[in-house]
């Protein structure tokens, strides 16, 4: 049987089957079309302007390494006129981040880009190893996510840069859409699906040039380009909720390869239904969506292994649904006559459900001056708990007419007498 020719050039032998559409391509055509799609994403969304300084959030992993390589290539090929800088965050995780930062250092030399490293210890006085030692592995991704987002902004401000690009890919966006659907958080879904996030209260905006790139294609690109990247997963991530969403997305991808982009597009469509005052996109659709502190790659964590499944749970669920349908045919309905039960609790519940979340007014934290929708930002609240040896695992958003959970807890006192 003769070798299969490339679907594009029809001359070279096809070596790659694109995960996105199952197209059979040669190495050269795959690299070209991958870079061209990223270029189209950049130009269609007007992500950059000539002479702009860009900070690339670099972790040493495949996503940020491919992002740095592609941006350098496209910047030279199409004359973007960008000044690219690598910005890395040292969370203080021994055996993981210290090794990955060595990879980032090599990337800085390979791509001829300056490198700036900002550490949790210098910003907050805590490393993630110390945080986990204090609170355990349950909820540690909440701390790391909030701290990382603020650290990226502070690092960019230190460099005098107003635009940070991150390596979020289509898989990441699809996972975020699923997480926010499962939590019933449509306003956050609207912000997470935007390719650009910005706020009038902050001089730093963010963008995601790899938003429509599949994770598997990023790995293929890095492999065939021979890029130097770090492959070890974070040692604290398996407990994150994102790991469960990732497993669901991967199972769907096996059945329908286009499901990842389908979910991303569906998230974008749902985002348009969210009112602008609740965090939805502006009516003109051109400006970036407002960013909220602690969101994006931060709060969700970066879980990898949690919830991995071979699909057995889905089959068991289908069997249970069939059993439920058969049992429904054998049910007998009873109607109770007489006084109806007190409906006050139900009325009270529906009244609470009808209340709208507080409209988020972006401003500055009274303690550290960082972008925040509250008087005190999430990072300062979490740090206060750590410093008082009383870690706070969640930061809640209040509802109109009622105090937040944090404020209610502050009103209680324990009688030790």
GROMACS .gro file of C-alpha atoms in nm:
model
  417
    1UNK     CA    1   0.000   0.000   0.000
    2UNK     CA    2   0.156   0.336  -0.100
    3UNK     CA    3   0.211   0.601   0.170
    4UNK     CA    4  -0.066   0.855   0.225
    5UNK     CA    5   0.022   1.196   0.074
    6UNK     CA    6  -0.020   1.521   0.267
    7UNK     CA    7  -0.373   1.661   0.228
    8UNK     CA    8  -0.234   2.009   0.155
    9UNK     CA    9   0.081   1.984  -0.054
   10UNK     CA   10   0.000   1.640  -0.206
   11UNK     CA   11   0.373   1.572  -0.245
   12UNK     CA   12   0.522   1.485   0.093
   13UNK     CA   13   0.423   1.185   0.300
   14UNK     CA   14   0.160   1.250   0.567
   15UNK     CA   15   0.307   1.195   0.914
   16UNK     CA   16   0.054   1.372   1.135
   17UNK     CA   17  -0.320   1.335   1.187
   18UNK     CA   18  -0.451   1.668   1.322
   19UNK     CA   19  -0.650   1.609   1.643
   20UNK     CA   20  -0.873   1.905   1.556
   21UNK     CA   21  -1.015   1.772   1.227
   22UNK     CA   22  -0.836   1.440   1.154
   23UNK     CA   23  -0.661   1.597   0.852
   24UNK     CA   24  -0.349   1.407   0.740
   25UNK     CA   25  -0.051   1.638   0.697
   26UNK     CA   26   0.323   1.633   0.650
   27UNK     CA   27   0.548   1.791   0.912
   28UNK     CA   28   0.611   2.112   0.717
   29UNK     CA   29   0.245   2.175   0.634
   30UNK     CA   30   0.136   2.106   0.993
   31UNK     CA   31   0.384   2.358   1.135
   32UNK     CA   32   0.284   2.616   0.874
   33UNK     CA   33  -0.091   2.581   0.927
   34UNK     CA   34  -0.051   2.584   1.307
   35UNK     CA   35   0.144   2.911   1.295
   36UNK     CA   36  -0.095   3.059   1.039
   37UNK     CA   37  -0.398   2.988   1.259
   38UNK     CA   38  -0.231   3.161   1.553
   39UNK     CA   39  -0.149   3.458   1.327
   40UNK     CA   40  -0.513   3.474   1.215
   41UNK     CA   41  -0.630   3.470   1.578
   42UNK     CA   42  -0.396   3.759   1.657
   43UNK     CA   43  -0.493   3.973   1.359
   44UNK     CA   44  -0.868   3.911   1.367
   45UNK     CA   45  -0.886   4.004   1.736
   46UNK     CA   46  -0.635   4.293   1.705
   47UNK     CA   47  -0.435   4.163   2.002
   48UNK     CA   48  -0.118   4.371   1.945
   49UNK     CA   49  -0.006   4.702   1.801
   50UNK     CA   50   0.338   4.797   1.661
   51UNK     CA   51   0.597   4.894   1.922
   52UNK     CA   52   0.408   4.730   2.209
   53UNK     CA   53   0.602   4.560   2.488
   54UNK     CA   54   0.460   4.216   2.566
   55UNK     CA   55   0.528   4.003   2.875
   56UNK     CA   56   0.493   3.630   2.802
   57UNK     CA   57   0.385   3.435   3.110
   58UNK     CA   58   0.651   3.163   3.097
   59UNK     CA   59   0.639   2.853   3.317
   60UNK     CA   60   0.869   2.631   3.113
   61UNK     CA   61   0.581   2.401   3.017
   62UNK     CA   62   0.469   2.315   2.664
   63UNK     CA   63   0.204   2.590   2.634
   64UNK     CA   64   0.417   2.887   2.735
   65UNK     CA   65   0.722   2.752   2.548
   66UNK     CA   66   0.521   2.711   2.225
   67UNK     CA   67   0.366   3.055   2.278
   68UNK     CA   68   0.710   3.217   2.310
   69UNK     CA   69   0.842   3.031   2.006
   70UNK     CA   70   0.539   3.110   1.786
   71UNK     CA   71   0.528   3.478   1.887
   72UNK     CA   72   0.898   3.517   1.810
   73UNK     CA   73   0.847   3.350   1.470
   74UNK     CA   74   0.536   3.550   1.379
   75UNK     CA   75   0.686   3.874   1.507
   76UNK     CA   76   0.979   3.831   1.267
   77UNK     CA   77   0.773   3.690   0.977
   78UNK     CA   78   0.491   3.944   0.974
   79UNK     CA   79   0.667   4.244   1.127
   80UNK     CA   80   0.447   4.289   1.435
   81UNK     CA   81   0.709   4.522   1.581
   82UNK     CA   82   0.674   4.372   1.933
   83UNK     CA   83   0.925   4.383   2.216
   84UNK     CA   84   0.891   4.040   2.381
   85UNK     CA   85   0.991   3.967   2.742
   86UNK     CA   86   0.963   3.642   2.941
   87UNK     CA   87   0.795   3.678   3.283
   88UNK     CA   88   0.808   3.380   3.522
   89UNK     CA   89   0.657   3.324   3.864
   90UNK     CA   90   0.845   3.124   4.128
   91UNK     CA   91   0.578   2.975   4.355
   92UNK     CA   92   0.841   2.812   4.574
   93UNK     CA   93   0.768   2.443   4.501
   94UNK     CA   94   1.086   2.240   4.540
   95UNK     CA   95   1.133   1.962   4.287
   96UNK     CA   96   0.894   2.128   4.043
   97UNK     CA   97   0.922   2.503   3.994
   98UNK     CA   98   1.297   2.523   4.056
   99UNK     CA   99   1.352   2.269   3.777
  100UNK     CA  100   1.107   2.437   3.536
  101UNK     CA  101   1.272   2.776   3.588
  102UNK     CA  102   1.595   2.626   3.456
  103UNK     CA  103   1.406   2.545   3.136
  104UNK     CA  104   1.276   2.902   3.118
  105UNK     CA  105   1.633   3.026   3.157
  106UNK     CA  106   1.740   2.818   2.858
  107UNK     CA  107   1.440   2.946   2.657
  108UNK     CA  108   1.543   3.305   2.731
  109UNK     CA  109   1.884   3.233   2.575
  110UNK     CA  110   1.739   3.035   2.281
  111UNK     CA  111   1.486   3.307   2.191
  112UNK     CA  112   1.708   3.602   2.283
  113UNK     CA  113   1.447   3.742   2.523
  114UNK     CA  114   1.508   3.908   2.860
  115UNK     CA  115   1.375   3.715   3.161
  116UNK     CA  116   1.215   3.850   3.480
  117UNK     CA  117   1.138   3.616   3.773
  118UNK     CA  118   0.901   3.717   4.055
  119UNK     CA  119   0.873   3.497   4.364
  120UNK     CA  120   0.590   3.438   4.610
  121UNK     CA  121   0.835   3.467   4.896
  122UNK     CA  122   0.938   3.823   4.806
  123UNK     CA  123   0.579   3.935   4.739
  124UNK     CA  124   0.389   3.757   5.014
  125UNK     CA  125   0.648   3.619   5.255
  126UNK     CA  126   0.521   3.266   5.186
  127UNK     CA  127   0.621   2.993   4.941
  128UNK     CA  128   0.366   2.736   4.823
  129UNK     CA  129   0.557   2.464   5.010
  130UNK     CA  130   0.501   2.663   5.330
  131UNK     CA  131   0.134   2.724   5.243
  132UNK     CA  132   0.071   2.352   5.185
  133UNK     CA  133   0.251   2.269   5.507
  134UNK     CA  134   0.011   2.506   5.684
  135UNK     CA  135  -0.322   2.415   5.518
  136UNK     CA  136  -0.266   2.076   5.354
  137UNK     CA  137  -0.329   1.986   4.988
  138UNK     CA  138  -0.704   2.051   5.004
  139UNK     CA  139  -0.768   2.398   4.863
  140UNK     CA  140  -0.404   2.487   4.798
  141UNK     CA  141  -0.477   2.566   4.431
  142UNK     CA  142  -0.706   2.849   4.545
  143UNK     CA  143  -0.414   3.017   4.722
  144UNK     CA  144  -0.172   2.955   4.436
  145UNK     CA  145  -0.414   3.080   4.171
  146UNK     CA  146  -0.493   3.407   4.348
  147UNK     CA  147  -0.127   3.469   4.428
  148UNK     CA  148  -0.008   3.382   4.076
  149UNK     CA  149  -0.245   3.617   3.901
  150UNK     CA  150  -0.144   3.907   4.123
  151UNK     CA  151   0.225   3.815   4.089
  152UNK     CA  152   0.201   3.827   3.707
  153UNK     CA  153   0.047   4.173   3.719
  154UNK     CA  154   0.303   4.299   3.969
  155UNK     CA  155   0.586   4.155   3.761
  156UNK     CA  156   0.453   4.328   3.449
  157UNK     CA  157   0.415   4.655   3.640
  158UNK     CA  158   0.774   4.624   3.761
  159UNK     CA  159   0.885   4.597   3.397
  160UNK     CA  160   0.661   4.886   3.290
  161UNK     CA  161   0.461   4.652   3.063
  162UNK     CA  162   0.084   4.683   3.019
  163UNK     CA  163   0.008   4.361   2.828
  164UNK     CA  164   0.058   4.002   2.948
  165UNK     CA  165  -0.003   3.702   2.719
  166UNK     CA  166  -0.064   3.356   2.864
  167UNK     CA  167  -0.054   3.009   2.711
  168UNK     CA  168  -0.418   2.913   2.770
  169UNK     CA  169  -0.528   2.676   2.496
  170UNK     CA  170  -0.867   2.552   2.369
  171UNK     CA  171  -0.866   2.263   2.617
  172UNK     CA  172  -0.814   2.506   2.907
  173UNK     CA  173  -1.100   2.729   2.790
  174UNK     CA  174  -1.333   2.430   2.743
  175UNK     CA  175  -1.250   2.308   3.094
  176UNK     CA  176  -1.323   2.653   3.236
  177UNK     CA  177  -1.658   2.663   3.052
  178UNK     CA  178  -1.753   2.324   3.197
  179UNK     CA  179  -1.641   2.421   3.549
  180UNK     CA  180  -1.849   2.739   3.547
  181UNK     CA  181  -2.151   2.556   3.405
  182UNK     CA  182  -2.124   2.297   3.681
  183UNK     CA  183  -2.101   2.580   3.936
  184UNK     CA  184  -2.383   2.776   3.770
  185UNK     CA  185  -2.156   3.081   3.738
  186UNK     CA  186  -2.249   3.239   3.403
  187UNK     CA  187  -2.094   3.583   3.475
  188UNK     CA  188  -1.754   3.422   3.533
  189UNK     CA  189  -1.805   3.202   3.226
  190UNK     CA  190  -1.854   3.520   3.021
  191UNK     CA  191  -1.526   3.665   3.142
  192UNK     CA  192  -1.332   3.339   3.102
  193UNK     CA  193  -1.428   3.292   2.737
  194UNK     CA  194  -1.301   3.635   2.630
  195UNK     CA  195  -0.970   3.633   2.444
  196UNK     CA  196  -0.879   3.967   2.605
  197UNK     CA  197  -0.946   4.066   2.966
  198UNK     CA  198  -0.897   4.421   3.086
  199UNK     CA  199  -1.032   4.668   3.341
  200UNK     CA  200  -1.044   5.044   3.372
  201UNK     CA  201  -0.905   5.003   3.725
  202UNK     CA  202  -0.586   4.833   3.601
  203UNK     CA  203  -0.324   4.936   3.347
  204UNK     CA  204  -0.247   4.573   3.263
  205UNK     CA  205  -0.452   4.365   3.021
  206UNK     CA  206  -0.423   3.998   2.929
  207UNK     CA  207  -0.475   3.801   2.612
  208UNK     CA  208  -0.473   3.436   2.503
  209UNK     CA  209  -0.329   3.391   2.150
  210UNK     CA  210  -0.354   3.009   2.178
  211UNK     CA  211  -0.724   3.018   2.266
  212UNK     CA  212  -0.829   2.805   1.966
  213UNK     CA  213  -0.525   2.572   1.960
  214UNK     CA  214  -0.575   2.213   2.077
  215UNK     CA  215  -0.346   2.091   2.354
  216UNK     CA  216  -0.250   1.782   2.149
  217UNK     CA  217  -0.153   2.001   1.855
  218UNK     CA  218   0.060   2.217   2.085
  219UNK     CA  219   0.244   1.902   2.194
  220UNK     CA  220   0.287   1.795   1.829
  221UNK     CA  221   0.420   2.139   1.736
  222UNK     CA  222   0.669   2.138   2.025
  223UNK     CA  223   0.784   1.786   1.931
  224UNK     CA  224   0.835   1.849   1.559
  225UNK     CA  225   1.001   2.186   1.622
  226UNK     CA  226   1.231   2.028   1.880
  227UNK     CA  227   1.142   2.282   2.150
  228UNK     CA  228   1.296   2.264   2.497
  229UNK     CA  229   1.016   2.244   2.756
  230UNK     CA  230   0.944   2.103   3.102
  231UNK     CA  231   0.700   1.808   3.126
  232UNK     CA  232   0.652   1.733   3.498
  233UNK     CA  233   0.310   1.813   3.647
  234UNK     CA  234   0.272   2.019   3.963
  235UNK     CA  235   0.299   1.793   4.269
  236UNK     CA  236   0.007   1.969   4.439
  237UNK     CA  237  -0.240   1.978   4.148
  238UNK     CA  238  -0.422   1.637   4.156
  239UNK     CA  239  -0.667   1.764   4.420
  240UNK     CA  240  -0.795   2.049   4.198
  241UNK     CA  241  -1.154   2.058   4.068
  242UNK     CA  242  -1.019   2.137   3.721
  243UNK     CA  243  -0.885   1.781   3.698
  244UNK     CA  244  -1.240   1.642   3.695
  245UNK     CA  245  -1.345   1.885   3.422
  246UNK     CA  246  -1.034   1.790   3.222
  247UNK     CA  247  -1.123   1.420   3.241
  248UNK     CA  248  -1.474   1.492   3.113
  249UNK     CA  249  -1.339   1.699   2.823
  250UNK     CA  250  -1.090   1.428   2.723
  251UNK     CA  251  -1.363   1.161   2.727
  252UNK     CA  252  -1.578   1.379   2.500
  253UNK     CA  253  -1.284   1.441   2.267
  254UNK     CA  254  -1.238   1.066   2.215
  255UNK     CA  255  -1.597   1.039   2.096
  256UNK     CA  256  -1.609   1.365   1.899
  257UNK     CA  257  -1.275   1.539   1.825
  258UNK     CA  258  -1.447   1.871   1.751
  259UNK     CA  259  -1.614   1.876   2.096
  260UNK     CA  260  -1.342   2.098   2.245
  261UNK     CA  261  -1.397   2.381   1.999
  262UNK     CA  262  -1.773   2.318   2.013
  263UNK     CA  263  -1.767   2.378   2.390
  264UNK     CA  264  -1.554   2.691   2.349
  265UNK     CA  265  -1.793   2.832   2.085
  266UNK     CA  266  -2.093   2.742   2.300
  267UNK     CA  267  -1.933   2.922   2.593
  268UNK     CA  268  -1.886   3.230   2.376
  269UNK     CA  269  -2.251   3.216   2.267
  270UNK     CA  270  -2.370   3.183   2.628
  271UNK     CA  271  -2.144   3.472   2.729
  272UNK     CA  272  -2.335   3.701   2.493
  273UNK     CA  273  -2.653   3.627   2.689
  274UNK     CA  274  -2.503   3.750   3.017
  275UNK     CA  275  -2.595   4.116   3.090
  276UNK     CA  276  -2.297   4.351   3.062
  277UNK     CA  277  -2.348   4.478   3.419
  278UNK     CA  278  -2.307   4.120   3.544
  279UNK     CA  279  -1.977   4.069   3.367
  280UNK     CA  280  -2.090   3.992   3.011
  281UNK     CA  281  -1.917   4.127   2.701
  282UNK     CA  282  -1.980   4.489   2.595
  283UNK     CA  283  -2.252   4.547   2.338
  284UNK     CA  284  -2.007   4.651   2.067
  285UNK     CA  285  -1.816   4.327   2.120
  286UNK     CA  286  -1.478   4.488   2.047
  287UNK     CA  287  -1.339   4.570   2.389
  288UNK     CA  288  -1.197   4.322   2.634
  289UNK     CA  289  -1.416   4.185   2.911
  290UNK     CA  290  -1.355   4.312   3.261
  291UNK     CA  291  -1.110   4.101   3.456
  292UNK     CA  292  -1.178   4.012   3.818
  293UNK     CA  293  -0.896   3.948   4.061
  294UNK     CA  294  -0.826   3.583   4.122
  295UNK     CA  295  -0.987   3.458   3.803
  296UNK     CA  296  -0.858   3.301   3.484
  297UNK     CA  297  -0.576   3.056   3.525
  298UNK     CA  298  -0.569   3.128   3.895
  299UNK     CA  299  -0.864   3.028   4.102
  300UNK     CA  300  -0.947   2.712   3.917
  301UNK     CA  301  -0.611   2.552   3.987
  302UNK     CA  302  -0.433   2.328   3.738
  303UNK     CA  303  -0.528   1.975   3.839
  304UNK     CA  304  -0.410   1.694   3.615
  305UNK     CA  305  -0.482   1.350   3.753
  306UNK     CA  306  -0.796   1.391   3.957
  307UNK     CA  307  -1.100   1.202   3.836
  308UNK     CA  308  -0.940   1.002   3.555
  309UNK     CA  309  -1.181   0.745   3.418
  310UNK     CA  310  -1.205   0.480   3.149
  311UNK     CA  311  -1.568   0.564   3.081
  312UNK     CA  312  -1.717   0.301   3.314
  313UNK     CA  313  -1.903   0.562   3.515
  314UNK     CA  314  -2.094   0.675   3.206
  315UNK     CA  315  -2.205   0.319   3.126
  316UNK     CA  316  -2.314   0.267   3.486
  317UNK     CA  317  -2.511   0.592   3.473
  318UNK     CA  318  -2.692   0.479   3.156
  319UNK     CA  319  -2.787   0.150   3.321
  320UNK     CA  320  -2.916   0.337   3.625
  321UNK     CA  321  -3.127   0.569   3.408
  322UNK     CA  322  -3.285   0.270   3.230
  323UNK     CA  323  -3.359   0.108   3.566
  324UNK     CA  324  -3.518   0.432   3.685
  325UNK     CA  325  -3.744   0.444   3.378
  326UNK     CA  326  -3.862   0.086   3.437
  327UNK     CA  327  -3.926   0.159   3.805
  328UNK     CA  328  -4.129   0.467   3.710
  329UNK     CA  329  -4.381   0.245   3.527
  330UNK     CA  330  -4.448   0.054   3.849
  331UNK     CA  331  -4.496   0.362   4.068
  332UNK     CA  332  -4.832   0.446   4.231
  333UNK     CA  333  -4.919   0.809   4.293
  334UNK     CA  334  -5.092   0.910   4.617
  335UNK     CA  335  -5.270   1.241   4.668
  336UNK     CA  336  -5.306   1.373   5.025
  337UNK     CA  337  -5.621   1.573   5.089
  338UNK     CA  338  -5.645   1.828   5.367
  339UNK     CA  339  -5.441   2.125   5.489
  340UNK     CA  340  -5.137   2.193   5.280
  341UNK     CA  341  -4.792   2.206   5.445
  342UNK     CA  342  -4.656   2.540   5.555
  343UNK     CA  343  -4.507   2.707   5.249
  344UNK     CA  344  -4.316   2.975   5.432
  345UNK     CA  345  -3.980   2.802   5.399
  346UNK     CA  346  -4.035   2.749   5.027
  347UNK     CA  347  -4.134   3.111   4.983
  348UNK     CA  348  -3.830   3.227   5.173
  349UNK     CA  349  -3.606   3.005   4.960
  350UNK     CA  350  -3.748   3.133   4.634
  351UNK     CA  351  -3.706   3.489   4.759
  352UNK     CA  352  -3.339   3.429   4.826
  353UNK     CA  353  -3.294   3.263   4.489
  354UNK     CA  354  -3.435   3.567   4.315
  355UNK     CA  355  -3.172   3.796   4.461
  356UNK     CA  356  -2.905   3.904   4.220
  357UNK     CA  357  -2.530   3.890   4.290
  358UNK     CA  358  -2.371   4.218   4.375
  359UNK     CA  359  -2.261   4.418   4.074
  360UNK     CA  360  -1.883   4.412   4.085
  361UNK     CA  361  -1.734   4.759   4.099
  362UNK     CA  362  -1.364   4.730   4.023
  363UNK     CA  363  -1.135   4.940   4.238
  364UNK     CA  364  -0.818   4.913   4.447
  365UNK     CA  365  -0.749   4.702   4.755
  366UNK     CA  366  -0.722   4.926   5.061
  367UNK     CA  367  -0.422   4.729   5.189
  368UNK     CA  368  -0.201   4.649   4.888
  369UNK     CA  369  -0.349   4.869   4.614
  370UNK     CA  370  -0.410   4.575   4.377
  371UNK     CA  371  -0.715   4.551   4.148
  372UNK     CA  372  -1.015   4.427   4.349
  373UNK     CA  373  -1.395   4.431   4.350
  374UNK     CA  374  -1.392   4.435   4.732
  375UNK     CA  375  -1.237   4.672   4.986
  376UNK     CA  376  -0.973   4.406   5.059
  377UNK     CA  377  -0.851   4.179   4.776
  378UNK     CA  378  -0.855   3.799   4.794
  379UNK     CA  379  -0.479   3.775   4.827
  380UNK     CA  380  -0.478   3.996   5.138
  381UNK     CA  381  -0.764   3.799   5.294
  382UNK     CA  382  -0.584   3.470   5.233
  383UNK     CA  383  -0.255   3.611   5.363
  384UNK     CA  384  -0.427   3.739   5.676
  385UNK     CA  385  -0.557   3.390   5.744
  386UNK     CA  386  -0.214   3.236   5.691
  387UNK     CA  387  -0.040   3.493   5.908
  388UNK     CA  388  -0.293   3.440   6.188
  389UNK     CA  389  -0.258   3.062   6.159
  390UNK     CA  390  -0.625   3.053   6.054
  391UNK     CA  391  -0.634   2.978   5.681
  392UNK     CA  392  -0.950   3.077   5.495
  393UNK     CA  393  -1.035   2.823   5.228
  394UNK     CA  394  -1.292   3.030   5.036
  395UNK     CA  395  -1.375   3.392   4.968
  396UNK     CA  396  -1.748   3.439   4.903
  397UNK     CA  397  -1.932   3.702   4.701
  398UNK     CA  398  -2.214   3.873   4.889
  399UNK     CA  399  -2.579   3.900   4.790
  400UNK     CA  400  -2.773   4.223   4.784
  401UNK     CA  401  -2.914   4.300   5.125
  402UNK     CA  402  -2.710   4.040   5.314
  403UNK     CA  403  -2.355   4.036   5.456
  404UNK     CA  404  -2.092   3.808   5.305
  405UNK     CA  405  -1.999   3.479   5.470
  406UNK     CA  406  -1.668   3.625   5.583
  407UNK     CA  407  -1.837   3.918   5.756
  408UNK     CA  408  -2.093   3.694   5.925
  409UNK     CA  409  -1.816   3.472   6.065
  410UNK     CA  410  -1.636   3.775   6.205
  411UNK     CA  411  -1.947   3.851   6.410
  412UNK     CA  412  -1.925   3.527   6.608
  413UNK     CA  413  -1.724   3.483   6.925
  414UNK     CA  414  -1.627   3.162   7.107
  415UNK     CA  415  -1.694   3.156   7.480
  416UNK     CA  416  -1.397   2.984   7.642
  417UNK     CA  417  -1.533   3.032   7.992
   0.00000   0.00000   0.00000
